[in-house]
Amino acid sequence: MNIQWYPGHMTKAKRAMKEDIKLIDLVIELVDARVPLGSRNPDIDELAKNKGRIILLNKSDLADERYNEKWTAWFQEKGFHVIKVNARSGMGLKQIQPLVQEACREKIERDRKRGILNRPVRTMVVGIPNVGKSTFINSFAGKACTKTGNKPGVTKGNQWIRLNKTLELLDTPGILWPRFEDQEVGLKLAFIGSINDEIIDKEELAAELLKFLIKHYGRNLNERYGIETEDPYEALREVAQARSCLLKGNELDTKKAANLLLDDFRSGKLGRITLEFPEAPGEK
């Protein structure tokens, strides 16, 4: 299954981010805790070079807690400040303000020596589509500052938000990169809804998700739908059977079952699931 999606507004957004980064002290990058590496735009590290860095493992309530802990340690080992958050409920957000001060301690100290006091830390919030940036900003600010939606591409342009005297946020559109070299990454981003669903064969996508779940989270499938088969397409038929997804003549509606399965996964009804696992120490 070949997945590529890079609409024109992302090129424009990336150019704007390159300009705005000159004004920025700190980059807060939201990643989806279910796909912590795959949901990182590889361009961000180059863009944010020499800036303070915080990674928020968002939607951590949907991810397998065992791997939340392992991914937190993995990113910390790489030199990032990391917090597990749930932007929708507000979990973990109170830890961010102190961490911003910690991540920008050298900059704040330089300002103090130059006699510049209380200048707010300017922070760019970045992430791929549908990772929850706007929801995070609204929750963090305690008010609706930006549009939100459960589909990719709601935020179209950059927007400054002054949170308080010590912190200003720049909300940016979700941007991907022009080509997925590894199709596994494209698949996982499609699973979590970061790729426009309209360009994807949902039945094929659901079968790919089932293939992964059968291997790693078979118990979740069994508890939700009674699935025991190891064949993903047969499993999709069993989802249709379990949820009475039927066409005329009692034929199984696998298209409806595919949508239902993806919705169940994305909303957490299938349980807490992580789609990629950190390397063990010493592994490449």
Coordinates of C-alpha atoms in Angstrom, one line a residue:
M1 CA 0.0 0.0 0.0
N2 CA 1.7 3.2 -1.2
I3 CA 0.8 6.4 0.8
Q4 CA 2.0 9.9 -0.1
W5 CA 0.3 13.1 0.9
Y6 CA 1.8 16.6 0.7
P7 CA -0.7 19.3 -0.2
G8 CA 0.5 22.7 -1.5
H9 CA -0.2 24.7 1.7
M10 CA 2.5 22.6 3.5
T11 CA 5.2 24.0 1.3
K12 CA 4.1 27.6 2.1
A13 CA 3.8 26.7 5.8
K14 CA 7.4 25.4 5.9
R15 CA 8.7 28.5 4.3
A16 CA 6.9 30.6 6.9
M17 CA 8.4 28.5 9.7
K18 CA 11.9 29.0 8.3
E19 CA 11.3 32.8 8.5
D20 CA 9.7 32.7 12.0
I21 CA 12.4 30.5 13.6
K22 CA 14.7 33.5 13.8
L23 CA 12.4 35.0 16.4
I24 CA 12.1 31.8 18.4
D25 CA 13.8 30.7 21.7
L26 CA 12.2 27.3 22.1
V27 CA 10.5 24.7 20.0
I28 CA 7.7 22.5 21.5
E29 CA 7.2 19.5 19.3
L30 CA 4.0 17.5 19.7
V31 CA 4.3 13.8 18.7
D32 CA 1.6 11.1 18.8
A33 CA 2.5 8.8 21.7
R34 CA 1.4 5.8 19.6
V35 CA 3.9 6.6 16.9
P36 CA 6.6 8.7 18.6
L37 CA 9.2 8.5 15.9
G38 CA 7.0 8.2 12.8
S39 CA 5.0 11.3 13.8
R40 CA 8.1 13.4 14.0
N41 CA 8.8 15.5 10.9
P42 CA 12.5 14.9 10.2
D43 CA 12.8 18.5 8.9
I44 CA 12.2 19.9 12.5
D45 CA 15.6 18.9 13.9
E46 CA 17.4 21.0 11.2
L47 CA 14.9 23.8 11.5
A48 CA 15.2 24.0 15.3
K49 CA 19.0 23.6 15.5
N50 CA 20.4 25.6 18.4
K51 CA 17.0 26.2 20.0
G52 CA 15.6 24.9 23.3
R53 CA 13.6 21.7 22.7
I54 CA 10.7 20.1 24.4
I55 CA 8.8 17.0 23.1
L56 CA 5.3 16.4 24.2
L57 CA 4.1 12.8 23.9
N58 CA 0.5 13.7 23.2
K59 CA -2.5 11.3 23.3
S60 CA -0.5 9.3 25.8
D61 CA -3.8 8.1 27.2
L62 CA -4.3 6.1 23.9
A63 CA -0.8 4.6 23.9
D64 CA 0.4 1.5 25.8
E65 CA 1.7 2.8 29.1
R66 CA 4.7 0.4 29.1
Y67 CA 6.0 2.1 25.9
N68 CA 5.1 5.6 27.0
E69 CA 7.7 5.1 29.8
K70 CA 10.3 3.6 27.4
W71 CA 9.8 6.3 24.8
T72 CA 10.2 9.0 27.5
A73 CA 13.5 7.5 28.5
W74 CA 14.5 7.1 24.8
F75 CA 14.0 10.8 24.0
Q76 CA 15.6 12.0 27.3
E77 CA 18.7 9.9 26.4
K78 CA 18.8 11.9 23.1
G79 CA 18.9 15.2 25.0
F80 CA 15.2 16.3 24.8
H81 CA 13.0 17.5 27.6
V82 CA 10.0 15.2 27.5
I83 CA 6.5 15.2 29.0
K84 CA 3.6 12.7 28.5
V85 CA 0.4 14.8 28.0
N86 CA -3.2 14.5 27.0
A87 CA -4.0 17.8 25.5
R88 CA -7.8 17.1 25.5
S89 CA -8.0 16.4 29.2
G90 CA -5.2 18.7 30.3
M91 CA -3.1 15.9 31.8
G92 CA 0.6 16.8 32.1
L93 CA 0.1 20.5 31.0
K94 CA 1.0 21.9 34.5
Q95 CA 4.5 20.5 34.1
I96 CA 5.2 22.5 30.9
Q97 CA 5.7 26.0 32.3
P98 CA 8.6 25.0 34.7
L99 CA 10.1 22.9 31.9
V100 CA 10.1 25.9 29.5
Q101 CA 12.1 27.8 32.1
E102 CA 14.5 24.9 32.5
A103 CA 14.9 24.4 28.7
C104 CA 15.6 28.2 28.2
R105 CA 17.7 28.7 31.4
E106 CA 20.8 29.7 29.4
K107 CA 18.9 32.2 27.3
I108 CA 17.1 33.7 30.3
E109 CA 20.5 34.0 32.1
R110 CA 22.1 35.7 29.1
D111 CA 19.2 38.2 29.0
R112 CA 19.5 38.9 32.7
K113 CA 23.3 39.7 32.3
R114 CA 22.4 42.1 29.5
G115 CA 19.8 43.8 31.7
I116 CA 16.8 42.4 29.8
L117 CA 14.4 41.2 32.4
N118 CA 11.0 39.5 32.0
R119 CA 11.1 39.2 28.2
P120 CA 8.7 36.4 27.4
V121 CA 10.1 33.1 26.0
R122 CA 9.0 32.9 22.4
T123 CA 7.9 29.3 21.6
M124 CA 7.1 27.7 18.3
V125 CA 4.6 24.8 18.6
V126 CA 5.2 22.3 15.8
G127 CA 3.9 18.9 14.7
I128 CA 2.4 16.8 11.9
P129 CA -1.3 17.1 11.0
N130 CA -3.9 15.9 13.5
V131 CA -1.3 15.5 16.3
G132 CA -3.3 17.9 18.6
K133 CA -1.4 21.2 18.4
S134 CA -4.4 23.4 18.5
T135 CA -6.1 21.4 21.2
F136 CA -2.9 21.6 23.2
I137 CA -2.7 25.4 22.8
N138 CA -6.3 25.9 23.8
S139 CA -6.0 23.7 26.8
F140 CA -2.7 25.3 27.9
A141 CA -4.0 28.8 27.5
G142 CA -7.3 27.9 29.2
K143 CA -9.3 29.4 26.3
A144 CA -10.2 28.8 22.7
C145 CA -7.3 30.5 20.8
T146 CA -7.3 28.3 17.7
K147 CA -9.6 26.2 15.6
T148 CA -9.5 22.5 16.3
G149 CA -10.8 19.4 14.4
N150 CA -10.4 15.6 14.3
K151 CA -9.1 15.7 10.7
P152 CA -5.7 16.9 9.4
G153 CA -5.2 20.4 8.0
V154 CA -7.5 22.6 10.3
T155 CA -4.7 25.1 11.0
K156 CA -3.7 26.9 7.8
G157 CA -1.4 29.7 8.9
N158 CA 0.9 30.8 11.7
Q159 CA -0.7 32.6 14.7
W160 CA 0.9 34.2 17.8
I161 CA -0.7 33.7 21.2
R162 CA 0.5 35.5 24.3
L163 CA -0.2 33.2 27.2
N164 CA 1.2 35.3 30.0
K165 CA 4.1 37.7 30.8
T166 CA 6.7 34.9 30.5
L167 CA 5.5 32.9 27.5
E168 CA 4.3 33.5 23.9
L169 CA 3.3 30.7 21.6
L170 CA 3.4 30.6 17.8
D171 CA 0.9 28.0 16.5
T172 CA 1.9 26.6 13.1
P173 CA 0.1 24.4 10.6
G174 CA 0.8 20.6 10.7
I175 CA 3.3 19.8 8.0
L176 CA 4.5 16.5 6.7
W177 CA 7.6 16.0 4.5
P178 CA 7.4 15.6 0.7
R179 CA 8.0 11.9 0.5
F180 CA 7.8 8.9 2.9
E181 CA 10.9 6.9 2.1
D182 CA 9.6 4.2 4.5
Q183 CA 6.1 3.2 3.7
E184 CA 5.7 1.7 7.2
V185 CA 5.8 5.3 8.4
G186 CA 3.1 6.4 5.9
L187 CA 0.9 3.5 7.0
K188 CA 1.2 4.3 10.7
L189 CA 0.4 8.0 10.1
A190 CA -2.7 6.8 8.1
F191 CA -3.7 4.6 11.0
I192 CA -3.7 7.6 13.5
G193 CA -5.5 9.9 11.0
S194 CA -2.6 12.2 10.0
I195 CA -3.1 11.4 6.3
N196 CA -6.3 12.6 4.6
D197 CA -8.7 9.6 4.7
E198 CA -10.2 10.6 1.4
I199 CA -7.1 9.5 -0.6
I200 CA -6.9 6.0 1.1
D201 CA -8.5 2.7 0.5
K202 CA -10.0 2.2 4.0
E203 CA -10.5 -1.5 3.7
E204 CA -6.9 -2.0 2.7
L205 CA -5.8 0.3 5.5
A206 CA -7.9 -1.6 8.0
A207 CA -6.5 -4.9 6.9
E208 CA -2.9 -3.5 7.4
L209 CA -3.9 -2.3 10.9
L210 CA -5.4 -5.7 11.7
K211 CA -2.2 -7.4 10.5
F212 CA -0.3 -5.4 13.1
L213 CA -2.9 -5.9 15.9
I214 CA -3.1 -9.6 15.4
K215 CA 0.7 -9.8 15.9
H216 CA 1.0 -7.5 18.9
Y217 CA -2.5 -6.9 20.4
G218 CA -4.5 -10.0 19.6
R219 CA -6.1 -10.0 23.1
N220 CA -7.6 -6.5 22.4
L221 CA -9.1 -7.7 19.1
N222 CA -10.5 -10.8 20.8
E223 CA -12.1 -8.9 23.6
R224 CA -13.6 -6.3 21.3
Y225 CA -14.8 -8.4 18.4
G226 CA -14.1 -12.0 19.3
I227 CA -11.4 -12.3 16.6
E228 CA -9.1 -15.3 16.7
T229 CA -8.1 -15.7 13.1
E230 CA -4.6 -14.6 12.0
D231 CA -5.7 -13.6 8.5
P232 CA -6.3 -9.9 8.4
Y233 CA -9.0 -9.9 5.7
E234 CA -10.9 -12.7 7.4
A235 CA -10.5 -10.7 10.6
L236 CA -12.2 -7.7 8.9
R237 CA -15.1 -9.9 8.0
E238 CA -15.3 -11.0 11.6
V239 CA -15.4 -7.3 12.6
A240 CA -18.3 -6.9 10.2
Q241 CA -20.0 -9.9 11.6
A242 CA -19.5 -8.9 15.3
R243 CA -20.8 -5.4 14.6
S244 CA -23.7 -6.4 12.3
C245 CA -22.2 -4.4 9.3
L246 CA -24.5 -5.9 6.7
L247 CA -25.5 -5.1 3.1
K248 CA -28.8 -6.2 1.4
G249 CA -29.1 -10.0 1.4
N250 CA -27.1 -10.2 4.7
E251 CA -23.8 -9.8 2.8
L252 CA -21.0 -8.5 5.1
D253 CA -20.2 -4.8 4.6
T254 CA -16.5 -4.8 5.0
K255 CA -16.2 -1.1 4.0
K256 CA -18.4 -0.1 7.0
A257 CA -16.4 -2.5 9.2
A258 CA -13.1 -0.9 8.1
N259 CA -14.4 2.6 9.1
L260 CA -15.6 1.2 12.4
L261 CA -12.3 -0.5 13.2
L262 CA -10.3 2.6 12.4
D263 CA -12.6 4.7 14.5
D264 CA -12.4 2.3 17.4
F265 CA -8.6 2.3 17.2
R266 CA -8.3 6.1 16.9
S267 CA -10.7 6.8 19.8
G268 CA -9.1 4.2 22.2
K269 CA -12.0 1.8 22.2
L270 CA -9.6 -1.0 21.2
G271 CA -7.6 -0.3 24.3
R272 CA -4.2 1.4 24.7
I273 CA -2.0 0.6 21.7
T274 CA 1.4 1.7 20.6
L275 CA 2.4 1.2 16.9
E276 CA 6.2 1.4 17.2
F277 CA 8.6 0.4 19.8
P278 CA 11.9 2.0 20.9
E279 CA 15.2 0.3 20.2
A280 CA 16.8 -1.6 23.0
P281 CA 20.1 -0.2 24.2
G282 CA 22.9 -0.9 21.7
E283 CA 20.5 -1.6 18.8
K284 CA 20.6 0.5 15.7

